[in-house]
PDB file of C-alpha atoms in Angstrom:
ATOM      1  CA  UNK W   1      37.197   7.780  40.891  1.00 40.00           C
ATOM      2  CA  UNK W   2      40.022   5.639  41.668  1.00 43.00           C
ATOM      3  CA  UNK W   3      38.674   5.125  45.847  1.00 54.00           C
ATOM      4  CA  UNK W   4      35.438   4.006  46.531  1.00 67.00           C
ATOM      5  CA  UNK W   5      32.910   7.155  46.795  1.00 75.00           C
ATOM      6  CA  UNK W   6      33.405  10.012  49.753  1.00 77.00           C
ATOM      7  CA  UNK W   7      30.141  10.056  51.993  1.00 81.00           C
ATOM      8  CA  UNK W   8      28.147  13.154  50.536  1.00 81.00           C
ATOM      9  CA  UNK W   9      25.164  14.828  51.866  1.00 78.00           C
ATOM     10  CA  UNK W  10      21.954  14.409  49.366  1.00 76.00           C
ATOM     11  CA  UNK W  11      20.550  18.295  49.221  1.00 64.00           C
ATOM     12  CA  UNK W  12      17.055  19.089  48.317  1.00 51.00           C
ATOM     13  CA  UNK W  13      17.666  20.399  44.602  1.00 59.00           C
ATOM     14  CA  UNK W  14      15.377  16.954  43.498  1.00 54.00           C
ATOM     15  CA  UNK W  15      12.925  19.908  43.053  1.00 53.00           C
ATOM     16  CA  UNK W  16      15.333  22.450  41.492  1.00 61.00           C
ATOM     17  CA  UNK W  17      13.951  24.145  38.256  1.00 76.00           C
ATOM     18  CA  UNK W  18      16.340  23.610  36.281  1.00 86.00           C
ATOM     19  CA  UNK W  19      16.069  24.928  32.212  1.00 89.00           C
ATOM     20  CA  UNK W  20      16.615  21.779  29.839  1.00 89.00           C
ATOM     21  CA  UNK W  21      20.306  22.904  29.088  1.00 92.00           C
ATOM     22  CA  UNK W  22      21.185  23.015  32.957  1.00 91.00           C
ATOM     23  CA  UNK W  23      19.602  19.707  33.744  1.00 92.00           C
ATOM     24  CA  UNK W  24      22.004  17.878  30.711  1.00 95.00           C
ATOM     25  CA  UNK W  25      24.982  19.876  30.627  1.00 94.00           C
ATOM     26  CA  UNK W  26      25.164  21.371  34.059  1.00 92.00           C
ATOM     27  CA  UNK W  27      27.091  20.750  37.047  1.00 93.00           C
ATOM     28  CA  UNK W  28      24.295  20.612  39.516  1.00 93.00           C
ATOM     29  CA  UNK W  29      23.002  16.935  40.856  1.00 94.00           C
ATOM     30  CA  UNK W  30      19.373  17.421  40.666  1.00 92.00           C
ATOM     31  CA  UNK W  31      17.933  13.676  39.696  1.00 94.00           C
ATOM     32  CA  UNK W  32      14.410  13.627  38.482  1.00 93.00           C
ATOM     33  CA  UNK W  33      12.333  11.165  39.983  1.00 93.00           C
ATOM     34  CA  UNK W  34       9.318   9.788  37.976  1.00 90.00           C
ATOM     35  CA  UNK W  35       5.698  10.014  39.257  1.00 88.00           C
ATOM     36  CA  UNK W  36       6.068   7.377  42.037  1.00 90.00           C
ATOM     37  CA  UNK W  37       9.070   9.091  43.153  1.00 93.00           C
ATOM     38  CA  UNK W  38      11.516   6.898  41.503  1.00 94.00           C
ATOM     39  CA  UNK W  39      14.699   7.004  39.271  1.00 96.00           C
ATOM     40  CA  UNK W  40      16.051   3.654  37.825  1.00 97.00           C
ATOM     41  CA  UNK W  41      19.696   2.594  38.742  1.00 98.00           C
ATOM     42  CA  UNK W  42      21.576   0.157  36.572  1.00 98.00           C
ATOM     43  CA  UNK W  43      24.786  -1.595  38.608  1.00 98.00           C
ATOM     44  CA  UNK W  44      27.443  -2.845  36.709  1.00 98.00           C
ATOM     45  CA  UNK W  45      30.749  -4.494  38.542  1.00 98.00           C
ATOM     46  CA  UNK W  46      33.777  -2.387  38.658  1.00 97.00           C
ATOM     47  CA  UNK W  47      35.749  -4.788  37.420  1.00 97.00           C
ATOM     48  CA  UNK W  48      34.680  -6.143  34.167  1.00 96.00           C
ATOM     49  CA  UNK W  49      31.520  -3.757  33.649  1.00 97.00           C
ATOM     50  CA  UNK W  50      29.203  -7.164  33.941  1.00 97.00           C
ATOM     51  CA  UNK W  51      25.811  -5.377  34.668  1.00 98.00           C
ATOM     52  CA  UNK W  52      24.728  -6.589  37.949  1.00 98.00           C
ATOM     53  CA  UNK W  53      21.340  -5.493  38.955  1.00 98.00           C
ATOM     54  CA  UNK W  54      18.685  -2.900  38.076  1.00 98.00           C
ATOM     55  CA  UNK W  55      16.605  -1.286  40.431  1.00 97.00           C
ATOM     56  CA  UNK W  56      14.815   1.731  41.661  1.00 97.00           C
ATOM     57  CA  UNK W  57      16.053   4.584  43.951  1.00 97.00           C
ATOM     58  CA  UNK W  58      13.174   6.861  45.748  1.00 96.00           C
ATOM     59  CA  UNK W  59      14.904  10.068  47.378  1.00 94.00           C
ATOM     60  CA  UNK W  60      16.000   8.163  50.580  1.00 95.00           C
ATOM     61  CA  UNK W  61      17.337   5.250  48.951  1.00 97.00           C
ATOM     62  CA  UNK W  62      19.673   7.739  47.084  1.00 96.00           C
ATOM     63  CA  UNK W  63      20.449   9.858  49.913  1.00 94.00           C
ATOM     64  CA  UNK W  64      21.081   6.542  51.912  1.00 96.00           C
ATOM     65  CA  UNK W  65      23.698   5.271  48.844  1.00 96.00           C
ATOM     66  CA  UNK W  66      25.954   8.602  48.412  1.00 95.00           C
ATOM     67  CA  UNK W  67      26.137   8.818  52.529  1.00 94.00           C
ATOM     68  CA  UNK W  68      27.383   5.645  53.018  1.00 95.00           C
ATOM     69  CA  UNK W  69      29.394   4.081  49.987  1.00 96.00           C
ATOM     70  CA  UNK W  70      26.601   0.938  49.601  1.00 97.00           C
ATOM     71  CA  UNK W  71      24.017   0.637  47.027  1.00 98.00           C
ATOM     72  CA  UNK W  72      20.559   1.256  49.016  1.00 98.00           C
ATOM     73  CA  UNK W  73      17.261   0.640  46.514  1.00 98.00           C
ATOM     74  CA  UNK W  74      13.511   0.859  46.951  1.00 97.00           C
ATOM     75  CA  UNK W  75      11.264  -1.929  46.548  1.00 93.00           C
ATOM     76  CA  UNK W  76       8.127  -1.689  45.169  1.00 86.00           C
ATOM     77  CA  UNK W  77       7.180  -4.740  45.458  1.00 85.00           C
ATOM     78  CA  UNK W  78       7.529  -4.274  49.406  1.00 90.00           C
ATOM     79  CA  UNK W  79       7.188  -0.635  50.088  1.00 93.00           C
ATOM     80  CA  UNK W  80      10.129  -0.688  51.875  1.00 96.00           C
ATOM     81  CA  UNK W  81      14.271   0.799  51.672  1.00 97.00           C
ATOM     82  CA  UNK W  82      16.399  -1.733  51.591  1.00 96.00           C
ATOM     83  CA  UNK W  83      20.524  -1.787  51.408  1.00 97.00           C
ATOM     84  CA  UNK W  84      21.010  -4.331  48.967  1.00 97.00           C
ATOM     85  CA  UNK W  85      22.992  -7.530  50.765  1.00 96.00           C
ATOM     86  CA  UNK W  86      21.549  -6.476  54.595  1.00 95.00           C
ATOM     87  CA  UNK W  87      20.399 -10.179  55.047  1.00 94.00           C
ATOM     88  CA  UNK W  88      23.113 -12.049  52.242  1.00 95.00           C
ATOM     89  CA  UNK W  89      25.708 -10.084  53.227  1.00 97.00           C
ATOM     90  CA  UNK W  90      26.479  -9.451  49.119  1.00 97.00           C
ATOM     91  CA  UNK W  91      26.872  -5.820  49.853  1.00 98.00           C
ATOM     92  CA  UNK W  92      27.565  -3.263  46.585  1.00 98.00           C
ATOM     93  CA  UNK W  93      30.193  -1.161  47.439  1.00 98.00           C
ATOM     94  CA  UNK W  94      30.102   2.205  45.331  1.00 97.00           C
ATOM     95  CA  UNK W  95      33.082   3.081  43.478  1.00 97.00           C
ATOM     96  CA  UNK W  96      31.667   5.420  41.344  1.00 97.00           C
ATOM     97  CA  UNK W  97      27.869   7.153  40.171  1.00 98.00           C
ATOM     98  CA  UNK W  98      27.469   8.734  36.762  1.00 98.00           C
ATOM     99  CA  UNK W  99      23.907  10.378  35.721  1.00 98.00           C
ATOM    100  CA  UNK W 100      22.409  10.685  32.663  1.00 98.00           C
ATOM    101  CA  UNK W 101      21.508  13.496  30.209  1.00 97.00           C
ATOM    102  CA  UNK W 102      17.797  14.078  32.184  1.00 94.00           C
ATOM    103  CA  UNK W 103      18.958  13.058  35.231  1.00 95.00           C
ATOM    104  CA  UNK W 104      16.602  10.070  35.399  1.00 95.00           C
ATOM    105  CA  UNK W 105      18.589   7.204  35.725  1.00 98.00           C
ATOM    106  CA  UNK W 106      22.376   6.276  37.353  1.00 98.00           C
ATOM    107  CA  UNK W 107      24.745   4.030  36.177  1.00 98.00           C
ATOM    108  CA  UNK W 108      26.689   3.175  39.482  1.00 98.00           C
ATOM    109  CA  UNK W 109      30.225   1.312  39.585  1.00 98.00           C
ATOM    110  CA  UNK W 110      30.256  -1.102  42.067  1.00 98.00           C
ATOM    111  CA  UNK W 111      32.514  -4.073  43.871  1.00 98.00           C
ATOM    112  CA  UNK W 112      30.311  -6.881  44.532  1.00 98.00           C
ATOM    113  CA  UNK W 113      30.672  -8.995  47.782  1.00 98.00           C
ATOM    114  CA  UNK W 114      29.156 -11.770  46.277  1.00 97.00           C
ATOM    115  CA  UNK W 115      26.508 -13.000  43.984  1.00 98.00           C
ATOM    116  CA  UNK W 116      24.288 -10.030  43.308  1.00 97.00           C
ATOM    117  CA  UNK W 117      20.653 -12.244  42.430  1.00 97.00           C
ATOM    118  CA  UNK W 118      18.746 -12.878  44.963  1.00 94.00           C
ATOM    119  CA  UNK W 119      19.049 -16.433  43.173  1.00 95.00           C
ATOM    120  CA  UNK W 120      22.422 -17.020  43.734  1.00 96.00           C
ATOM    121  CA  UNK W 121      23.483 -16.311  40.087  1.00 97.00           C
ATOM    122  CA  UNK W 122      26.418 -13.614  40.069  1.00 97.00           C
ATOM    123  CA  UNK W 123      24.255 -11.310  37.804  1.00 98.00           C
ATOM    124  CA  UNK W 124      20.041 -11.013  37.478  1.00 98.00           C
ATOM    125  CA  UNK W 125      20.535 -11.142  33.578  1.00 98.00           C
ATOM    126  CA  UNK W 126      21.023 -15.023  33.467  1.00 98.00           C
ATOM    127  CA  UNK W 127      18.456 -15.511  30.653  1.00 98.00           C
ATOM    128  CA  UNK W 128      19.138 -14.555  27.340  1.00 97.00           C
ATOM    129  CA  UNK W 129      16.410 -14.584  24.230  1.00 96.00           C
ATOM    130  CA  UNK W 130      16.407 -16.618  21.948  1.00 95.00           C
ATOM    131  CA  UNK W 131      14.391 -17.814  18.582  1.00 92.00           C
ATOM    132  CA  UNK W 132      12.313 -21.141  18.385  1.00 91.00           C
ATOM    133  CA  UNK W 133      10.391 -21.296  15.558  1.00 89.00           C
ATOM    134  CA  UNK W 134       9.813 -17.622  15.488  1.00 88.00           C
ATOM    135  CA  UNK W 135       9.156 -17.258  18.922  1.00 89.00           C
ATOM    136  CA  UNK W 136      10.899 -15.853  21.545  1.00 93.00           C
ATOM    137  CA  UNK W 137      12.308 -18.305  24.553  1.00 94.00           C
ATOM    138  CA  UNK W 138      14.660 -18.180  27.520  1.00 95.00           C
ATOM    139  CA  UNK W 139      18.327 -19.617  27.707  1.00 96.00           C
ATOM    140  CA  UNK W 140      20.438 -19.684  30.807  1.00 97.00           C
ATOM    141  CA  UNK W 141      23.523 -18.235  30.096  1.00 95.00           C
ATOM    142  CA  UNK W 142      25.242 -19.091  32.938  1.00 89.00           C
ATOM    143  CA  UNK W 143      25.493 -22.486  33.072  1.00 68.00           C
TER     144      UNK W 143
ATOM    145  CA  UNK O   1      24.542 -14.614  20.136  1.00 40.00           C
ATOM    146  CA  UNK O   2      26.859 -14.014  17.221  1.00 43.00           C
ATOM    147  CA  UNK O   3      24.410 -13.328  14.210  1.00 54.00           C
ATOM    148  CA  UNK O   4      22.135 -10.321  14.859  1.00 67.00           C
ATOM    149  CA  UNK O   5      18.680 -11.006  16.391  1.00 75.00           C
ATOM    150  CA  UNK O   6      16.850 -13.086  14.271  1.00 76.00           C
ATOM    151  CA  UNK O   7      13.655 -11.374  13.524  1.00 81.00           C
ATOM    152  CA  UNK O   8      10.991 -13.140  16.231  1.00 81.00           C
ATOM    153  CA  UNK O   9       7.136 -12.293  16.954  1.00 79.00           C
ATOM    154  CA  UNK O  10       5.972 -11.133  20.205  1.00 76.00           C
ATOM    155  CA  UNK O  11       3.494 -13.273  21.378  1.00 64.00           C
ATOM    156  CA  UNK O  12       0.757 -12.485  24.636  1.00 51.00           C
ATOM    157  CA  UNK O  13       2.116 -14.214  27.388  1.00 59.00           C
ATOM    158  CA  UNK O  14       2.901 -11.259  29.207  1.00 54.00           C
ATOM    159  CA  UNK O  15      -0.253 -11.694  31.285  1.00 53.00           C
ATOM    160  CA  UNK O  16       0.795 -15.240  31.898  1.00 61.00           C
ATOM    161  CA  UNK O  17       0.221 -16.602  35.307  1.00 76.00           C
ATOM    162  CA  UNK O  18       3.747 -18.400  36.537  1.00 86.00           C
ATOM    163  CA  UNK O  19       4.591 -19.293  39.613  1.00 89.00           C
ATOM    164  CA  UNK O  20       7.596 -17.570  40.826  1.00 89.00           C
ATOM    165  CA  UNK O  21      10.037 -20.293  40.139  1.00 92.00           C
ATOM    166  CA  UNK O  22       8.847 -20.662  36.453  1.00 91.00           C
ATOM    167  CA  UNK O  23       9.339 -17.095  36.369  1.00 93.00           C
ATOM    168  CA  UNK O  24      12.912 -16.845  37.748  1.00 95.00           C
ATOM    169  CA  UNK O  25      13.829 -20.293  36.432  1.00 94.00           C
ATOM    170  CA  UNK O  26      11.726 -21.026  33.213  1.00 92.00           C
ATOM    171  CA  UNK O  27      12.286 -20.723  29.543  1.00 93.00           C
ATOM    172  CA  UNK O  28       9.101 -19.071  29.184  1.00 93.00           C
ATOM    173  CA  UNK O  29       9.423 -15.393  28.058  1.00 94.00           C
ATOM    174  CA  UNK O  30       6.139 -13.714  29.742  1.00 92.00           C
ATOM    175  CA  UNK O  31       7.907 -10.110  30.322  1.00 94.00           C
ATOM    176  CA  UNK O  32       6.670  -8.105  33.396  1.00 93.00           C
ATOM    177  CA  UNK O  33       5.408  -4.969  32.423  1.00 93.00           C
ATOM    178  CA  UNK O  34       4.529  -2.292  35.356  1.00 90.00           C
ATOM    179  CA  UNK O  35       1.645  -0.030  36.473  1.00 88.00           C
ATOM    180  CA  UNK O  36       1.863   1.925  33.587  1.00 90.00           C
ATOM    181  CA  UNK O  37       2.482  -0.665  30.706  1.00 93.00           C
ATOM    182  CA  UNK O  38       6.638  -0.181  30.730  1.00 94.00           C
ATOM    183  CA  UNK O  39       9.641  -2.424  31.480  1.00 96.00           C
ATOM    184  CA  UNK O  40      13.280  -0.290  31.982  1.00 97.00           C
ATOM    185  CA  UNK O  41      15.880  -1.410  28.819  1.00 98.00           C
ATOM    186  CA  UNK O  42      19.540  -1.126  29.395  1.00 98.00           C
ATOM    187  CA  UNK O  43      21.527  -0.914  26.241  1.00 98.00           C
ATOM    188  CA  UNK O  44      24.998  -1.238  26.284  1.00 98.00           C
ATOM    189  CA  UNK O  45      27.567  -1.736  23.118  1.00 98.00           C
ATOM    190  CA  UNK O  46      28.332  -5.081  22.029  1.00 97.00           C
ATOM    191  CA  UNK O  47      31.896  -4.391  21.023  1.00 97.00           C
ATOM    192  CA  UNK O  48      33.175  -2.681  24.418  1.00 96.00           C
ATOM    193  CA  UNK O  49      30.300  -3.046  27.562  1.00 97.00           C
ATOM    194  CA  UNK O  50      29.789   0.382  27.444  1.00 97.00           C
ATOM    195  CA  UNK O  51      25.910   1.431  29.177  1.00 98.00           C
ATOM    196  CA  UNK O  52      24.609   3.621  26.580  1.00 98.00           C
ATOM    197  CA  UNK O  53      21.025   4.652  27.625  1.00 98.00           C
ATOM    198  CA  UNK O  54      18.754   3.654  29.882  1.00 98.00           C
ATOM    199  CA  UNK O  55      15.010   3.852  28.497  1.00 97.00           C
ATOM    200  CA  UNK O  56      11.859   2.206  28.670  1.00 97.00           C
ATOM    201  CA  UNK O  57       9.649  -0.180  26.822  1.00 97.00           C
ATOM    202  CA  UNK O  58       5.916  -1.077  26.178  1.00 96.00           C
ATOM    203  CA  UNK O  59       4.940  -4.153  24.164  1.00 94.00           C
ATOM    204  CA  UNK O  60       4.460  -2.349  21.412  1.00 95.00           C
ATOM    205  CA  UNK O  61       8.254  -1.082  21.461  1.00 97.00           C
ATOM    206  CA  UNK O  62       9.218  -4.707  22.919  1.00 96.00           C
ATOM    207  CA  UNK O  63       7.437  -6.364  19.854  1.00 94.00           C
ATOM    208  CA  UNK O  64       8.860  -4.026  17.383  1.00 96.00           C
ATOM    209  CA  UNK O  65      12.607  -4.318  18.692  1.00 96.00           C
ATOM    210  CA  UNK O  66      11.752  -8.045  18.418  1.00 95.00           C
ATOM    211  CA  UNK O  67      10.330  -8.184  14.884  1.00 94.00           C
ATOM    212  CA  UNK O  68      13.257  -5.544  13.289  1.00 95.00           C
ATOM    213  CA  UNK O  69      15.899  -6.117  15.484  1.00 96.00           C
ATOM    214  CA  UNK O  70      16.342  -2.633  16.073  1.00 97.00           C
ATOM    215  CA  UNK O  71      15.796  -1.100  19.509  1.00 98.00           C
ATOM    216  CA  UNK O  72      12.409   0.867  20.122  1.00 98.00           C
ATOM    217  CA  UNK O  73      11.321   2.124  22.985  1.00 98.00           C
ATOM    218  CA  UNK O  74       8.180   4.190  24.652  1.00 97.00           C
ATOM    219  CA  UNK O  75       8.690   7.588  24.859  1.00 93.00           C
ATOM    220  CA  UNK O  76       7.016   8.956  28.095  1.00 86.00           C
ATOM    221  CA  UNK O  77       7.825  12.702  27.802  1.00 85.00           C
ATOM    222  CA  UNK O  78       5.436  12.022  24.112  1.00 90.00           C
ATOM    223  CA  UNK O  79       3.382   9.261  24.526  1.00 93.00           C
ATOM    224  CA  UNK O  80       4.803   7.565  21.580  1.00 96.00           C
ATOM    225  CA  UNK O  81       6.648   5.010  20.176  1.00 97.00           C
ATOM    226  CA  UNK O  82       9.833   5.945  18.184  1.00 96.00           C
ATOM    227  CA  UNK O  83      12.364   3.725  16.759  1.00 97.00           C
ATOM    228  CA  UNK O  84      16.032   4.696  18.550  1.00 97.00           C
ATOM    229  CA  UNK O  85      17.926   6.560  15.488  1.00 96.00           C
ATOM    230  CA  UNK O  86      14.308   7.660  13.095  1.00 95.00           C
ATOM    231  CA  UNK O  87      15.978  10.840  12.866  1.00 94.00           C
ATOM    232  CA  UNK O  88      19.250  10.606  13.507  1.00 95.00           C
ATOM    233  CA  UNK O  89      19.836   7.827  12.017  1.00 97.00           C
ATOM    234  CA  UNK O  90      22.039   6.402  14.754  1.00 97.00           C
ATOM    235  CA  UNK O  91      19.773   3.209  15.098  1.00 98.00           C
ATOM    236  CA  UNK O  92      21.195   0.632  17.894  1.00 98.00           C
ATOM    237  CA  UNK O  93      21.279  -2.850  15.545  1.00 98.00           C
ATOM    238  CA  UNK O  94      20.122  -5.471  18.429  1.00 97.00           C
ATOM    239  CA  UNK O  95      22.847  -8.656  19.041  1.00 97.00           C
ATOM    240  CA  UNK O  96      21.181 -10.000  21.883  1.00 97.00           C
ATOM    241  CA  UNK O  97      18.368  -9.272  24.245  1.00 98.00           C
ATOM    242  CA  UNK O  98      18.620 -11.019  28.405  1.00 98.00           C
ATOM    243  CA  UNK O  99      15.933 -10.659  30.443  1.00 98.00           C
ATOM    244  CA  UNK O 100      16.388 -10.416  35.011  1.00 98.00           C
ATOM    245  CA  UNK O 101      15.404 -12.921  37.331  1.00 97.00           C
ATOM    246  CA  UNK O 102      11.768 -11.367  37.538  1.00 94.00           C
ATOM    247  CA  UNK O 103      11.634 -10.533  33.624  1.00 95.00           C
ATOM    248  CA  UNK O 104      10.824  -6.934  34.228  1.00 95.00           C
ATOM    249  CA  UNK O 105      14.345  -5.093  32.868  1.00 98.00           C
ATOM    250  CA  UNK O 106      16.157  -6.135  29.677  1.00 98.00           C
ATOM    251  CA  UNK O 107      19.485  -5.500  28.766  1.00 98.00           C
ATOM    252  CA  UNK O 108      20.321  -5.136  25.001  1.00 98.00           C
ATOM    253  CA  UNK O 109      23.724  -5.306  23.893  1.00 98.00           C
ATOM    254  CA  UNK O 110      23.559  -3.664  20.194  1.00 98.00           C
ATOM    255  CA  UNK O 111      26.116  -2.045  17.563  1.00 98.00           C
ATOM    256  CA  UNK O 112      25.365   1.611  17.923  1.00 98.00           C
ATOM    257  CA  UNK O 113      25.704   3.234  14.354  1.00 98.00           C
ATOM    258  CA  UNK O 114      26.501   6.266  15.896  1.00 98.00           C
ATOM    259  CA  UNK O 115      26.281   8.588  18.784  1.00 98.00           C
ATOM    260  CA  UNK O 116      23.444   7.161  21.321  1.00 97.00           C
ATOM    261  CA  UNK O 117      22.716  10.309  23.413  1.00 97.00           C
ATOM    262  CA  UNK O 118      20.404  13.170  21.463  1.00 94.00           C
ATOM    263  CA  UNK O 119      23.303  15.552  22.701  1.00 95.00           C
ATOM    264  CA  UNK O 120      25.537  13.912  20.715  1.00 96.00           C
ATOM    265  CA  UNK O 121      27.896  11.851  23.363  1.00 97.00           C
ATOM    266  CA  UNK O 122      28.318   8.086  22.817  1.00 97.00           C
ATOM    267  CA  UNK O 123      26.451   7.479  25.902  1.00 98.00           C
ATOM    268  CA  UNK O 124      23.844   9.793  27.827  1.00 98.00           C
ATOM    269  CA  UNK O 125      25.981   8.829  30.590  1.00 98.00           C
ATOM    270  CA  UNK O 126      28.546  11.302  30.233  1.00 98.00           C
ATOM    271  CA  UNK O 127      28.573  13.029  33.625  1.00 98.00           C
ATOM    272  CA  UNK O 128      30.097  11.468  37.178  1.00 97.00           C
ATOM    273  CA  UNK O 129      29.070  12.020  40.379  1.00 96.00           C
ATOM    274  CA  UNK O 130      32.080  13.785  42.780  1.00 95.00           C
ATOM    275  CA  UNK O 131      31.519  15.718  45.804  1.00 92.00           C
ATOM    276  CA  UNK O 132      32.917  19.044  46.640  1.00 91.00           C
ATOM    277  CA  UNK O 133      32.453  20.066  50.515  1.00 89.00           C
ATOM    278  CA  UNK O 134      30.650  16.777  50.856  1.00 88.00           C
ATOM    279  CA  UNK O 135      28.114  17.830  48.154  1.00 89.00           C
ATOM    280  CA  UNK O 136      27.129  15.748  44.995  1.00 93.00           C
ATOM    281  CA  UNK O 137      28.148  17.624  41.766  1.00 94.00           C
ATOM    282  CA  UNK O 138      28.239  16.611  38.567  1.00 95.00           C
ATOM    283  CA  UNK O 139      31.545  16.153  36.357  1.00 96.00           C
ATOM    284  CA  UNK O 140      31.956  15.582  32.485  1.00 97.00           C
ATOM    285  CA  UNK O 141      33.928  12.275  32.024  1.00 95.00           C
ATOM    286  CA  UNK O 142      33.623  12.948  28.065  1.00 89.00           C
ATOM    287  CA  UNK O 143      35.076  15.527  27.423  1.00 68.00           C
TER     288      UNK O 143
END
């Protein structure tokens, strides 16, 4: 998609029964949501394909993202939906969602306003393993 | 990380008690694991950025991925652990493992040896979102 994603309307077909061939070859949108109600979304910027962020989507949260163009997630940790950069301003604009073969996660295209971690780094993956002594340990990589 | 993972042993600080900031900030490795024992894994390819598969993790599949340096994960549909590519043989060879700010998603990069997705695409994200009439369906991108 070479604009950034046309509002849709989320339908009810999270409940669809779908057989195992619809649900991975199929053309109909019908994300499965785990036991809590949740699907995992991994954000990766447009632009270079950096991955960003990854979060969880309840039905609203997903409903919220495809009707207005901005990533929307559910937090856990809070209970609540939030559109991610409402208070930084560091807004995810959509360019384009893909889904994978069980319909359990989304990769989602994105152009980032600004850093995407709440810390202020441009990407939450700003550790990287590494081996001391046989053990694992944590390296900024963005230094 | 230009080497493959060098083999490393899990250890048990995942029920470490850090504060926040050693947590976000820290060189200590203590991954977050959720309700139900799993952290999500992102792989994508080392030679191209490409997001392969999105799948999760216990720390029995974290420790083995660690110790082999070939990606494992937890399968929830079985209740097992399986090694990415037993049957296949398309095993993802790890190059580097970074962990997010809160150390409860990872993101592999790894040289696929072959098709990632069981239906036999390179990734099991294969299908893009695109509305028709304002509705979400699903389009191959693959093909």
């Amino acid at each position: 998609m070479s604009a950034a994603l046309e509002s849709m309307e989320l339908l009810c077909v999270t409940d669809a029964t779908l057989t195992p061939e619809e649900r991975e070859a199929g053309a109909t949108f019908a994300p499965k949501f785990d036991a809590a109600g949740l699907l995992t979304a991994v954000v990766v910027d447009h632009a270079d394909s950096t991955v960003l962020v990854v979060a969880h989507m309840n039905e609203e949260a997903l409903a919220a993202t495809l009707a207005t163009g901005k990533v929307h997630f559910w937090s856990r940790s809070r209970g609540a939906l939030w559109m991610k950069g409402e208070t930084s301003g560091h807004v995810l604009a959509v360019e384009s969602i893909a889904v994978d073969c069980d319909q359990d996660a989304l990769l989602i295209r994105a152009a980032p306003a600004g850093p995407t971690c709440h810390t202020g780094a441009r990407s939450c993956f700003y550790r990287q393993i590494e081996s001391r002594d046989g053990e694992p340990v944590l390296v900024r990589t963005d230094a």
